[in-house]
PDB file of C-alpha atoms and ligand atoms in Angstrom:
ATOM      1  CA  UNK C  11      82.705   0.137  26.198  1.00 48.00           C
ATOM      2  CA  UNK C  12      79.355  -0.811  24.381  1.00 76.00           C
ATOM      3  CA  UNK C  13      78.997  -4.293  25.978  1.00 91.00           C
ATOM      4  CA  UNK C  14      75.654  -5.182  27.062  1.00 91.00           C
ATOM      5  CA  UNK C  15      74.954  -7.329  29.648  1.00 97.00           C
ATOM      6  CA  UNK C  16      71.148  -7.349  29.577  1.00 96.00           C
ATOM      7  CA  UNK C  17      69.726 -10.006  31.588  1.00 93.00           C
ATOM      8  CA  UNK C  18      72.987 -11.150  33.136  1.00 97.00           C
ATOM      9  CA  UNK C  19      73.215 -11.655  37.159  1.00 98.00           C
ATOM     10  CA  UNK C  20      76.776 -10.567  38.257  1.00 98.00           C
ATOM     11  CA  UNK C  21      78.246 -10.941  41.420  1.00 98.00           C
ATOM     12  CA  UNK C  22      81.216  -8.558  42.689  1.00 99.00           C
ATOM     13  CA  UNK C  23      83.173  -8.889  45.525  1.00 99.00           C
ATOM     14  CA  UNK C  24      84.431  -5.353  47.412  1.00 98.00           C
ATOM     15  CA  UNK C  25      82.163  -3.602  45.330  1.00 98.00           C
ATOM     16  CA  UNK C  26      81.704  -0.695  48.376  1.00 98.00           C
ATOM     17  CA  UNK C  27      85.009   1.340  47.186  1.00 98.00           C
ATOM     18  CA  UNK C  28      87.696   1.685  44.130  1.00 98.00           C
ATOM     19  CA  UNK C  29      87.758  -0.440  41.593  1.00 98.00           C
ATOM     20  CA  UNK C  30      84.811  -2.894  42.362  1.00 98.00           C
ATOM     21  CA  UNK C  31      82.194   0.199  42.791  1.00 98.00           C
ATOM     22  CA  UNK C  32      82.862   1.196  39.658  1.00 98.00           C
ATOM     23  CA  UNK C  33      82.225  -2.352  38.341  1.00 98.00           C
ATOM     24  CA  UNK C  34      79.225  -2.756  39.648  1.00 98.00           C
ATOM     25  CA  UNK C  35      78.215   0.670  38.465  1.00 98.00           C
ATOM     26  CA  UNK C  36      79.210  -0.511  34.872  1.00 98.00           C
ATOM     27  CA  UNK C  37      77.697  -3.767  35.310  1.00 98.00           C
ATOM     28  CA  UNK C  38      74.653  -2.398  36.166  1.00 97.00           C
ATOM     29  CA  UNK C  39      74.209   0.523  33.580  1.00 96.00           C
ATOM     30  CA  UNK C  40      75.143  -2.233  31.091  1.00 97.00           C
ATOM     31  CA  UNK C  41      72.091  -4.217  31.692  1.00 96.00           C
ATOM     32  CA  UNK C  42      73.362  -6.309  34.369  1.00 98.00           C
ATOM     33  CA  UNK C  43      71.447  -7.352  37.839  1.00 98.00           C
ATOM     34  CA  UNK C  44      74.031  -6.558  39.913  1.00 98.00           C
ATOM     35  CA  UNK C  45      74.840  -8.172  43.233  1.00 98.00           C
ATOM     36  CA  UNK C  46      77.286  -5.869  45.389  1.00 98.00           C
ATOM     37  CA  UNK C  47      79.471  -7.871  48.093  1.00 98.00           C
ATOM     38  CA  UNK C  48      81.245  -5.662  50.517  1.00 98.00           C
ATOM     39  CA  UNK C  49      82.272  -5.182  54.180  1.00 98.00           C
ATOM     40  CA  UNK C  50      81.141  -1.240  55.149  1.00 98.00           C
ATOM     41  CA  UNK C  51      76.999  -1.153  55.335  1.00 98.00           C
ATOM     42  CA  UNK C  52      77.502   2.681  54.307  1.00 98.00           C
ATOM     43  CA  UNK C  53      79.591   2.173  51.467  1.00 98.00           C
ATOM     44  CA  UNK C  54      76.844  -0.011  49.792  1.00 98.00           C
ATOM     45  CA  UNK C  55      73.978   2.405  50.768  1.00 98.00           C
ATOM     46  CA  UNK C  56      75.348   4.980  48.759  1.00 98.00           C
ATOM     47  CA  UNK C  57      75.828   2.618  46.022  1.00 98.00           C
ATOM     48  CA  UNK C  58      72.379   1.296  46.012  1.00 96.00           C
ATOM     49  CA  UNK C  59      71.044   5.098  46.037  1.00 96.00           C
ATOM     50  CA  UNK C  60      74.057   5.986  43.406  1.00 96.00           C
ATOM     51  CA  UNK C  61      72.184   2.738  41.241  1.00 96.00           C
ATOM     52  CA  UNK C  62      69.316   1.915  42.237  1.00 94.00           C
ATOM     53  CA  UNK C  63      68.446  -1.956  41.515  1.00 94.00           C
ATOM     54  CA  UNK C  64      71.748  -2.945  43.052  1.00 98.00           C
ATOM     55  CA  UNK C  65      71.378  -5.721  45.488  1.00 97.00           C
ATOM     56  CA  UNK C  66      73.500  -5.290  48.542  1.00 98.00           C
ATOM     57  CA  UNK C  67      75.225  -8.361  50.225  1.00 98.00           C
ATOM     58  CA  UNK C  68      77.048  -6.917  53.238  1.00 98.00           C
ATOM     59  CA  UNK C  69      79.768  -8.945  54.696  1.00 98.00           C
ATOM     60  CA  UNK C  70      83.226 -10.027  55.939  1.00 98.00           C
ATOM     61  CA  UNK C  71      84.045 -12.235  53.641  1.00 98.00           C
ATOM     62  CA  UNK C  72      87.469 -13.610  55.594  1.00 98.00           C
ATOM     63  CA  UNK C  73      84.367 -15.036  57.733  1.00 98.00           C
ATOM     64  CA  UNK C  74      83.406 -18.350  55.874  1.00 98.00           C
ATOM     65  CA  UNK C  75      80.414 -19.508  57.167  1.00 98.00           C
ATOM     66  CA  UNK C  76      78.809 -15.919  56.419  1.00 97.00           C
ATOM     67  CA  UNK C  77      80.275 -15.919  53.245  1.00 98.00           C
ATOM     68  CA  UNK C  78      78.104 -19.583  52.140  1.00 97.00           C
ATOM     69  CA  UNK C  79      75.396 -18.752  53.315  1.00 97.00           C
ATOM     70  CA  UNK C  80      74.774 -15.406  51.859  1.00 98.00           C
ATOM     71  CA  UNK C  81      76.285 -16.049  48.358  1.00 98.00           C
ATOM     72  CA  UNK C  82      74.466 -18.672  48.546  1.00 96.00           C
ATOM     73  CA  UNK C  83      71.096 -17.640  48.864  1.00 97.00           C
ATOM     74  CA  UNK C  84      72.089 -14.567  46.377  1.00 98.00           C
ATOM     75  CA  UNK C  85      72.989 -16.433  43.476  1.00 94.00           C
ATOM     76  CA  UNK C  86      73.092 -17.979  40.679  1.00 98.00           C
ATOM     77  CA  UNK C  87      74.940 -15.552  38.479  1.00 98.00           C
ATOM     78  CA  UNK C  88      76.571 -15.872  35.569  1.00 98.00           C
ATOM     79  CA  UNK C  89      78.715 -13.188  36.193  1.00 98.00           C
ATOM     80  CA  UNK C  90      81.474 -13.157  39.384  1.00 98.00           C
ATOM     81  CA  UNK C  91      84.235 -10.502  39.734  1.00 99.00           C
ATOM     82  CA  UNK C  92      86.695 -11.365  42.541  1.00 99.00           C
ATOM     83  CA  UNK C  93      87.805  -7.970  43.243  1.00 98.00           C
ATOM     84  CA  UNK C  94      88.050  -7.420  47.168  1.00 98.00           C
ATOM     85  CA  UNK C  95      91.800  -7.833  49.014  1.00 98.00           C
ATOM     86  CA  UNK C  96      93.531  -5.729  51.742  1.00 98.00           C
ATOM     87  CA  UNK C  97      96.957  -4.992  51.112  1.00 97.00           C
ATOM     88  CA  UNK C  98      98.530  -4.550  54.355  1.00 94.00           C
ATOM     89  CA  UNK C  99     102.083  -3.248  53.992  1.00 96.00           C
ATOM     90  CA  UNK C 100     105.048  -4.597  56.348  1.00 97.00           C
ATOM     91  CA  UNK C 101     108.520  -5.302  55.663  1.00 98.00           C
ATOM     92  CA  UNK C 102     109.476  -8.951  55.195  1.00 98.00           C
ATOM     93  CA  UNK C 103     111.264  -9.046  58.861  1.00 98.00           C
ATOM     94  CA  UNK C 104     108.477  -7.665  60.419  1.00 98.00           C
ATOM     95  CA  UNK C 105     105.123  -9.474  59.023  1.00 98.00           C
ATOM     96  CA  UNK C 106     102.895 -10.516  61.407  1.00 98.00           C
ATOM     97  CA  UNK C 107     100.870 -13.221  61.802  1.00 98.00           C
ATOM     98  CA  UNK C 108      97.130 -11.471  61.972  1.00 98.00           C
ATOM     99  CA  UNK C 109      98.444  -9.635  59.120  1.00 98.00           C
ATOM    100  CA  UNK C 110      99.482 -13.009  56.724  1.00 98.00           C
ATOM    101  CA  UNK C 111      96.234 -14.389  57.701  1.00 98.00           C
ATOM    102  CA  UNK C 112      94.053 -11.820  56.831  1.00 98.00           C
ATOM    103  CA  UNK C 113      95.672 -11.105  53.743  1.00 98.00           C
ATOM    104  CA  UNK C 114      95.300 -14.496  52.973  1.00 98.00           C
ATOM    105  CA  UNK C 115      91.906 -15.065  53.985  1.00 98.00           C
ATOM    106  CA  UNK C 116      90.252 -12.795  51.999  1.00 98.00           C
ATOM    107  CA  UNK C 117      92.649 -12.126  48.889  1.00 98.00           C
ATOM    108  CA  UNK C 118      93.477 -15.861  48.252  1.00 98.00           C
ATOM    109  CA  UNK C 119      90.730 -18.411  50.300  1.00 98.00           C
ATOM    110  CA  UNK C 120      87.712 -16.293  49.740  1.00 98.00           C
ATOM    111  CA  UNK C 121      88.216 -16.269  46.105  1.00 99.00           C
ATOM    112  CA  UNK C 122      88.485 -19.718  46.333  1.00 98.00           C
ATOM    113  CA  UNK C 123      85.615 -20.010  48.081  1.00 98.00           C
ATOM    114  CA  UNK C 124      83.465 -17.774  46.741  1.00 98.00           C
ATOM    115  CA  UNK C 125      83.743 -18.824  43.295  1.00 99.00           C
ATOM    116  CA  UNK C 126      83.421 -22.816  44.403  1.00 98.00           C
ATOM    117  CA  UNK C 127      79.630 -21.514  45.503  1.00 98.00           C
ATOM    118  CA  UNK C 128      79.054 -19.759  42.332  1.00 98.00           C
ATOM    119  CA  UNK C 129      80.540 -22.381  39.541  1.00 98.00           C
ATOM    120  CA  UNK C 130      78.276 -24.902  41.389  1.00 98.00           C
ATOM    121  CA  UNK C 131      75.333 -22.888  40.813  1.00 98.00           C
ATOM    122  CA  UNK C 132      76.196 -22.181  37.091  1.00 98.00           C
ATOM    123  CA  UNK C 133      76.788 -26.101  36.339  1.00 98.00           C
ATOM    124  CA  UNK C 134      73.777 -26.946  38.399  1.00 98.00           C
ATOM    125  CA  UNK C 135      71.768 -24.333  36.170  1.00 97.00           C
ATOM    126  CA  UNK C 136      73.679 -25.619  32.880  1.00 97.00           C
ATOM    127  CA  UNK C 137      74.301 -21.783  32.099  1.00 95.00           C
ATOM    128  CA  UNK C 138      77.778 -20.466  30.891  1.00 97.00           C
ATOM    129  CA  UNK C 139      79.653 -18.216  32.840  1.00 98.00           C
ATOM    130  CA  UNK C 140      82.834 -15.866  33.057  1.00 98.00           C
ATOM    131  CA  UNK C 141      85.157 -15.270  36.303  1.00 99.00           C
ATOM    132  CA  UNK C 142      87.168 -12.428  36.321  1.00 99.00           C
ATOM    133  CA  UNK C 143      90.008 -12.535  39.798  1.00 99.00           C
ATOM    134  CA  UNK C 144      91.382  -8.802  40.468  1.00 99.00           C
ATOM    135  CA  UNK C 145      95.381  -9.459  40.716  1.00 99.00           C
ATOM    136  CA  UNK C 146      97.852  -7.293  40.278  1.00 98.00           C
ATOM    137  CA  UNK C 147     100.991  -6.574  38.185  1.00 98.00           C
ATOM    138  CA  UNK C 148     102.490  -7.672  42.097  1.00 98.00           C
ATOM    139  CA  UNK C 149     101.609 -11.087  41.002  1.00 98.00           C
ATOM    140  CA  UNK C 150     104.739 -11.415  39.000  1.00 98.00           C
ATOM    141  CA  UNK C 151     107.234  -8.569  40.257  1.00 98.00           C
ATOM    142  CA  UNK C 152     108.619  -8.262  43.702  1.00 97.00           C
ATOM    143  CA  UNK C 153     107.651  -4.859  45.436  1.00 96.00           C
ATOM    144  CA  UNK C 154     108.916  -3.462  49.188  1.00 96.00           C
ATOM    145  CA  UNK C 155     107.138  -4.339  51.868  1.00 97.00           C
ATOM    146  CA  UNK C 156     104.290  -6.336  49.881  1.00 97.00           C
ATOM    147  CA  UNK C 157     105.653 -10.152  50.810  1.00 98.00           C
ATOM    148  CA  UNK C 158     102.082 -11.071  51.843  1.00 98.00           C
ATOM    149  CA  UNK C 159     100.330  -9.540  49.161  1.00 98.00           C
ATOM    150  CA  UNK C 160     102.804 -10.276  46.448  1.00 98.00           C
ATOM    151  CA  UNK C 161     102.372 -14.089  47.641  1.00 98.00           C
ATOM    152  CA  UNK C 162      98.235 -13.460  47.722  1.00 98.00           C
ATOM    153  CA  UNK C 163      98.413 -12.148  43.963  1.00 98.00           C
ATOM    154  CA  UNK C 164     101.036 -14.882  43.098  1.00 98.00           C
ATOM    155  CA  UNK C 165      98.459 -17.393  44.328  1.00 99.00           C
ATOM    156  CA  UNK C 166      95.947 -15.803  42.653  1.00 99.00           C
ATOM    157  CA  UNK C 167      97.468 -16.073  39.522  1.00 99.00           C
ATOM    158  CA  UNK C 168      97.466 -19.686  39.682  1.00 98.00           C
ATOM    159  CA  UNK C 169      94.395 -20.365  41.394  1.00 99.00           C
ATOM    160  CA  UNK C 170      92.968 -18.620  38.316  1.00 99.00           C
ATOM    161  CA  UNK C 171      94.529 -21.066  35.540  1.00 98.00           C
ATOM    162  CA  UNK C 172      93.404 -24.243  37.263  1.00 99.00           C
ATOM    163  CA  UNK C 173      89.905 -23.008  37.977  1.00 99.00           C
ATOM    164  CA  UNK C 174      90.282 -22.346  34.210  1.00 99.00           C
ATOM    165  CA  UNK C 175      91.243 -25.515  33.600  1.00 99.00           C
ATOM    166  CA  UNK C 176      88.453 -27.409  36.078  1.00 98.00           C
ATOM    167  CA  UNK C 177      85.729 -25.102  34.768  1.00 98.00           C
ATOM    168  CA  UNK C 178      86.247 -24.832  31.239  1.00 98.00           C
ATOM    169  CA  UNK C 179      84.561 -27.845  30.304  1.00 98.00           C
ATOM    170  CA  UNK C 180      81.496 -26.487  31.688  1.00 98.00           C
ATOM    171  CA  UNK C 181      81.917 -23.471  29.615  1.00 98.00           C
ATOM    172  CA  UNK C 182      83.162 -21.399  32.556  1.00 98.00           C
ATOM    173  CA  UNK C 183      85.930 -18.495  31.302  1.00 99.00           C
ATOM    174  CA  UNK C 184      88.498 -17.702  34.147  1.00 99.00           C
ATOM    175  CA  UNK C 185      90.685 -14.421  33.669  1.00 99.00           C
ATOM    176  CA  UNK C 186      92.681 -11.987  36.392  1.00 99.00           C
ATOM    177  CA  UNK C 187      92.894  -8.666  35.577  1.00 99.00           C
ATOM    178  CA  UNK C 188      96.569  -7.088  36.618  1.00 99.00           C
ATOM    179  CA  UNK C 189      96.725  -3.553  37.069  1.00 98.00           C
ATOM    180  CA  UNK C 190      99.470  -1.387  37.781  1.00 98.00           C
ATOM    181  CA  UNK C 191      98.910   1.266  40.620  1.00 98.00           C
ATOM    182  CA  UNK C 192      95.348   2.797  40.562  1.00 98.00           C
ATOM    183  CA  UNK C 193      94.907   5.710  42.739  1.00 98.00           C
ATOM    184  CA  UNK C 194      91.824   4.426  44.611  1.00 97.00           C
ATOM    185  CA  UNK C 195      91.542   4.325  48.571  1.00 95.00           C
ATOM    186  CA  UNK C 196      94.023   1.061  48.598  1.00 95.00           C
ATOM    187  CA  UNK C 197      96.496   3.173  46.148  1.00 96.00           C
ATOM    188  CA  UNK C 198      96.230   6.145  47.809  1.00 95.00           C
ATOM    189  CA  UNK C 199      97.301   4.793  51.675  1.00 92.00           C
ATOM    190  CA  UNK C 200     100.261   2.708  49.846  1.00 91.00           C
ATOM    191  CA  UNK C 201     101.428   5.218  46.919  1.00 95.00           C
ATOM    192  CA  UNK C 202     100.961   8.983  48.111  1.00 94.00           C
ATOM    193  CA  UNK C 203     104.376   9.153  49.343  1.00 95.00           C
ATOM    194  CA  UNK C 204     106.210  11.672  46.002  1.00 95.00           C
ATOM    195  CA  UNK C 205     109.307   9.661  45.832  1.00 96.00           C
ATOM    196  CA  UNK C 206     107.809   6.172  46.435  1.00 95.00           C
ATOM    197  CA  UNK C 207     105.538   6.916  43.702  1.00 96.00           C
ATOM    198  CA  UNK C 208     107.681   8.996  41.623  1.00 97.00           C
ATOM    199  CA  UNK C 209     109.769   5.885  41.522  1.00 96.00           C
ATOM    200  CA  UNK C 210     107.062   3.266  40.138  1.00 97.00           C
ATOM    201  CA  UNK C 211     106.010   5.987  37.742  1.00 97.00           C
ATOM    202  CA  UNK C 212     109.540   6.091  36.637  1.00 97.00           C
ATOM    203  CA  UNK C 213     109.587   2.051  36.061  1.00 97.00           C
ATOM    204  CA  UNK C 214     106.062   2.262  33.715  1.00 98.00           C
ATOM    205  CA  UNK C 215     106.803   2.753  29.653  1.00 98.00           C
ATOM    206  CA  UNK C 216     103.285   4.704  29.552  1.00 98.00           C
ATOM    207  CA  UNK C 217     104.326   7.011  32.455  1.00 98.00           C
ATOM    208  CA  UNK C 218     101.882   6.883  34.934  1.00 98.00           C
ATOM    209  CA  UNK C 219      99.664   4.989  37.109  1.00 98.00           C
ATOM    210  CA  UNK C 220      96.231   2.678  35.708  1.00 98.00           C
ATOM    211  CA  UNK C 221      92.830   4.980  35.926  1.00 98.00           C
ATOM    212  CA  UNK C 222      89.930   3.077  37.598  1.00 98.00           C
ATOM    213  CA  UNK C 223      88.080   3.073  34.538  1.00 98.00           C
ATOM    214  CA  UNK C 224      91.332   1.399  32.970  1.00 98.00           C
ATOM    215  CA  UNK C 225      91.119  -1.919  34.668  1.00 98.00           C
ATOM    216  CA  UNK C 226      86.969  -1.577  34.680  1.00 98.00           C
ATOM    217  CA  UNK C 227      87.106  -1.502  30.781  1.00 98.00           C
ATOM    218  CA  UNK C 228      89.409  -4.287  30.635  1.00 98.00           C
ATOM    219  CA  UNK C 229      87.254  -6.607  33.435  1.00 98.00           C
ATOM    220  CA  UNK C 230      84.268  -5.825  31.492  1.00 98.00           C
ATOM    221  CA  UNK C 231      85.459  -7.348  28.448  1.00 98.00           C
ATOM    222  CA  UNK C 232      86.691 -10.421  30.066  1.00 98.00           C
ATOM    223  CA  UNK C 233      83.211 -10.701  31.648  1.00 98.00           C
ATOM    224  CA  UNK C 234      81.909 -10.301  27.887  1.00 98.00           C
ATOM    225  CA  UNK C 235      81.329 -12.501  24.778  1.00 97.00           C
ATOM    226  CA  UNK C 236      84.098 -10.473  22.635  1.00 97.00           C
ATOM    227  CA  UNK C 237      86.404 -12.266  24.829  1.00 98.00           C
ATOM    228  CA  UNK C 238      84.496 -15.948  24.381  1.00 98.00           C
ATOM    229  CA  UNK C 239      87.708 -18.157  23.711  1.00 98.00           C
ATOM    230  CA  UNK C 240      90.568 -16.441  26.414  1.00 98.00           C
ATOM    231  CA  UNK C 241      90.423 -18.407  30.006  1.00 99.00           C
ATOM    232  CA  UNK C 242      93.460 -19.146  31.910  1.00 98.00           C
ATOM    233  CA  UNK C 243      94.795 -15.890  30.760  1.00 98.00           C
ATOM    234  CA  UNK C 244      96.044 -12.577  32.700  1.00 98.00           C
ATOM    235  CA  UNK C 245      95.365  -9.294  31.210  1.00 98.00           C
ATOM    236  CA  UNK C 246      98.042  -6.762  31.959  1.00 98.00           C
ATOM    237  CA  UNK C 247      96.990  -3.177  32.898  1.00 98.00           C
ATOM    238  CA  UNK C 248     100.281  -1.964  34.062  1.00 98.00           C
ATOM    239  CA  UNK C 249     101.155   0.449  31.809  1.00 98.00           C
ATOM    240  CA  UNK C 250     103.967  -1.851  30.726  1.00 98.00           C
ATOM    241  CA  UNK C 251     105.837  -2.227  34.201  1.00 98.00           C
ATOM    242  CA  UNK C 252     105.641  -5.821  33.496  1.00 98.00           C
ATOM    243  CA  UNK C 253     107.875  -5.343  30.062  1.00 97.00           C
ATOM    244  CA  UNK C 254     110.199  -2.949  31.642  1.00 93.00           C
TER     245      UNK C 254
HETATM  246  P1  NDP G 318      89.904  -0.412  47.907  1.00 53.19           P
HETATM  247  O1  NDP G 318      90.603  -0.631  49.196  1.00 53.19           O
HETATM  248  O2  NDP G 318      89.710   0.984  47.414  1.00 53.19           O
HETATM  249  O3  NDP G 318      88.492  -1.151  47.924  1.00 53.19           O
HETATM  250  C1  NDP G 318      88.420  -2.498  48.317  1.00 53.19           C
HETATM  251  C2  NDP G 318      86.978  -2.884  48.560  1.00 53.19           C
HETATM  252  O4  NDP G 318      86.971  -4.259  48.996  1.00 53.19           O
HETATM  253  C3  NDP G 318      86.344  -2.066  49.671  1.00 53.19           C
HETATM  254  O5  NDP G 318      84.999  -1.801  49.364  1.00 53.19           O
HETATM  255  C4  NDP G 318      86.461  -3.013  50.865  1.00 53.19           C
HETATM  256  O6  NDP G 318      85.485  -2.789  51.867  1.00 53.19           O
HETATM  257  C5  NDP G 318      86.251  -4.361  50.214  1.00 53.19           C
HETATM  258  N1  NDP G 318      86.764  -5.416  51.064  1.00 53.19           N
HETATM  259  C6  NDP G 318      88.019  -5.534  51.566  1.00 53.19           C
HETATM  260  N2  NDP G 318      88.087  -6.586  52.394  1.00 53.19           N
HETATM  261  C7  NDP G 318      86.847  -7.144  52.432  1.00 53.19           C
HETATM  262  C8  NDP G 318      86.294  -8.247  53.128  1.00 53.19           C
HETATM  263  N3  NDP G 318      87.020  -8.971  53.982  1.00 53.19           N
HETATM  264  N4  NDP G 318      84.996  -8.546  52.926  1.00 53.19           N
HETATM  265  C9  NDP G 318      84.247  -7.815  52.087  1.00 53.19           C
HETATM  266  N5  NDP G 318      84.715  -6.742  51.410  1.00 53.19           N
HETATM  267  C10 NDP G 318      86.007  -6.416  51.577  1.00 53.19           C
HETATM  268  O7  NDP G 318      90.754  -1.259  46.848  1.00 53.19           O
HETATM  269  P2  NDP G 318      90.924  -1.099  45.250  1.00 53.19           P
HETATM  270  O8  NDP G 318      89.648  -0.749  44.618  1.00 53.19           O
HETATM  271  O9  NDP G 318      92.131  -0.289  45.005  1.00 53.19           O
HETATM  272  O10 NDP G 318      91.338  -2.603  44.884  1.00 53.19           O
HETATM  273  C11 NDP G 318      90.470  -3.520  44.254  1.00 53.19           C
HETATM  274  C12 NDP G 318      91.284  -4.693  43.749  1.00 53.19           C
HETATM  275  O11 NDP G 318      92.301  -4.228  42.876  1.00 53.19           O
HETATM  276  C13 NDP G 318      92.012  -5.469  44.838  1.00 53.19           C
HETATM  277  O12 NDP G 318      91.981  -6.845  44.526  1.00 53.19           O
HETATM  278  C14 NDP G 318      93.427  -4.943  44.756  1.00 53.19           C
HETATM  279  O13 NDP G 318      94.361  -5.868  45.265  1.00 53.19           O
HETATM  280  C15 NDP G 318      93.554  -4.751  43.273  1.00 53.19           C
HETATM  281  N6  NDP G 318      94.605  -3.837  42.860  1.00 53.19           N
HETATM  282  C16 NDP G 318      94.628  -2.544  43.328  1.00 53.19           C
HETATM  283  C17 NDP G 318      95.648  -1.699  42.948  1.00 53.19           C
HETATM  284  C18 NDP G 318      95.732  -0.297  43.460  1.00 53.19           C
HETATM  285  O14 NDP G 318      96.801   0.320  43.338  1.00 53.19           O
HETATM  286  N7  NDP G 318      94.686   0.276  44.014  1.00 53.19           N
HETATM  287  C19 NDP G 318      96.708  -2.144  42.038  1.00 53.19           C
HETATM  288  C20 NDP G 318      96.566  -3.499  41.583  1.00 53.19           C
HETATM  289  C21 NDP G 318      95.554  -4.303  41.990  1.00 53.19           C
HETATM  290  P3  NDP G 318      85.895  -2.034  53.263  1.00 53.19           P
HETATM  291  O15 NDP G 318      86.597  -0.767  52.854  1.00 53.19           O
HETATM  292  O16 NDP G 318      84.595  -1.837  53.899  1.00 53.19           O
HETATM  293  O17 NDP G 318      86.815  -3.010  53.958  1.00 53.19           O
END
């Protein structure tokens, strides 16, 4: 889309693969100084050589005390995208407990987390701002083997329409993004089984799974002025699997 962003510092989280690259790439080519959060050193070397300008921030964020201190020193933005979670597939009898905790840790608590560190800086700076959390049509339908990160998304979900409500008064938008299946890395180690996949397709009225730039062009206009009066809101790119 023909947003511009010129001038605008953005943070995104998981921005070394999938669906957060690609925002940062957008970001960035939009105007944006872009901030790139992600776990795999690699991943955001190519990225800064793919865009150069990009500012790296390499880090676990399921580690807290990392987490403050670097977003902290790398802000203020006026921009966040809470896009990095692990989706860590087990069936409901046999979830374990590192498993729950990670998936909770980084999906649910960093978000949290991260965007406490930002929204401070953007009221201390008196600047608006726009929050966009990366959820997922599993937020609101119950899928095989995903009890954690049905129950992360779920959270999410909600986390997202109180920050809404806490932050609005400081002019701070809050959105989530819910996307259907998106054949990324994440999509790809969860959905490349035929049949499994066959069988979602089979449940979406469009007939087939989200593209990447699908949910980018929807985050990017939550992050953007056209979308100036929607917070609290989730903005379905499923495809209609929610409807169906
Ligand atoms: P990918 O697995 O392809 O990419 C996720 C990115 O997040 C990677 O760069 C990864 O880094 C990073 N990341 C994961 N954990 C951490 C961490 N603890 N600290 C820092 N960075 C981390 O996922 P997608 O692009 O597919 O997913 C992006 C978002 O979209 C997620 O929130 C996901 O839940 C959501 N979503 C995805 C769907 C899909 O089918 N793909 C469908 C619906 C929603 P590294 O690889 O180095 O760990």
């Amino acid at each position: 889309p023909h947003l511009s962003f010129h001038g605008r510092r953005a943070l995104v989280t998981g921005a070394g693969k999938g669906i957060g690259r690609a925002v940062a790439v957008a970001l960035s080519r939009a105007g944006a100084r872009v901030a790139a959060l992600s776990r795999t050193a690699a991943d955001l070397e190519s990225l800064a050589r793919e865009c150069p300008g990009i500012e790296p921030l390499c880090l676990d964020l399921a580690d807290w005390d990392a987490t403050e201190a670097a977003v902290g020193a790398a802000g203020p933005f006026e921009l966040l995208v809470n896009n990095a979670a692990v989706a860590v597939l087990q069936p409901f009898l046999e979830v374990t407990r590192a498993a729950f905790d990670r998936c909770l840790d980084v999906n649910l608590r960093a978000v949290l987390h991260v965007s406490q560190i930002v929204a401070r800086q953007m009221i201390t700076q008196g600047t608006p701002g726009a929050i966009v959390n990366v959820s997922s049509q599993a937020s609101q339908r119950a899928l095989r083997d995903h009890a954690v990160y049905c129950s992360t998304k779920s959270a999410l979900d909600m986390l997202s329409k109180v920050m809404a409500m806490e932050l609005g008064p400081y002019k701070i938008r809050v959105n989530t993004v819910n996307p259907t299946v998106v054949m990324t890395d994440m999509g790809r180690i969860n959905w490349s089984d035929p049949q499994k996949s066959a069988a979602m397709i089979n449940r979406i009225p469009l007939g087939k799974f989200a593209e990447v730039d699908d949910v980018v062009n929807s985050i990017l206009f939550l992050l953007s002025d056209k979308s100036a009066m929607t917070t609290g809101s989730s903005l379905m790119v499923d495809g209609g699997f929610l409807v169906s």
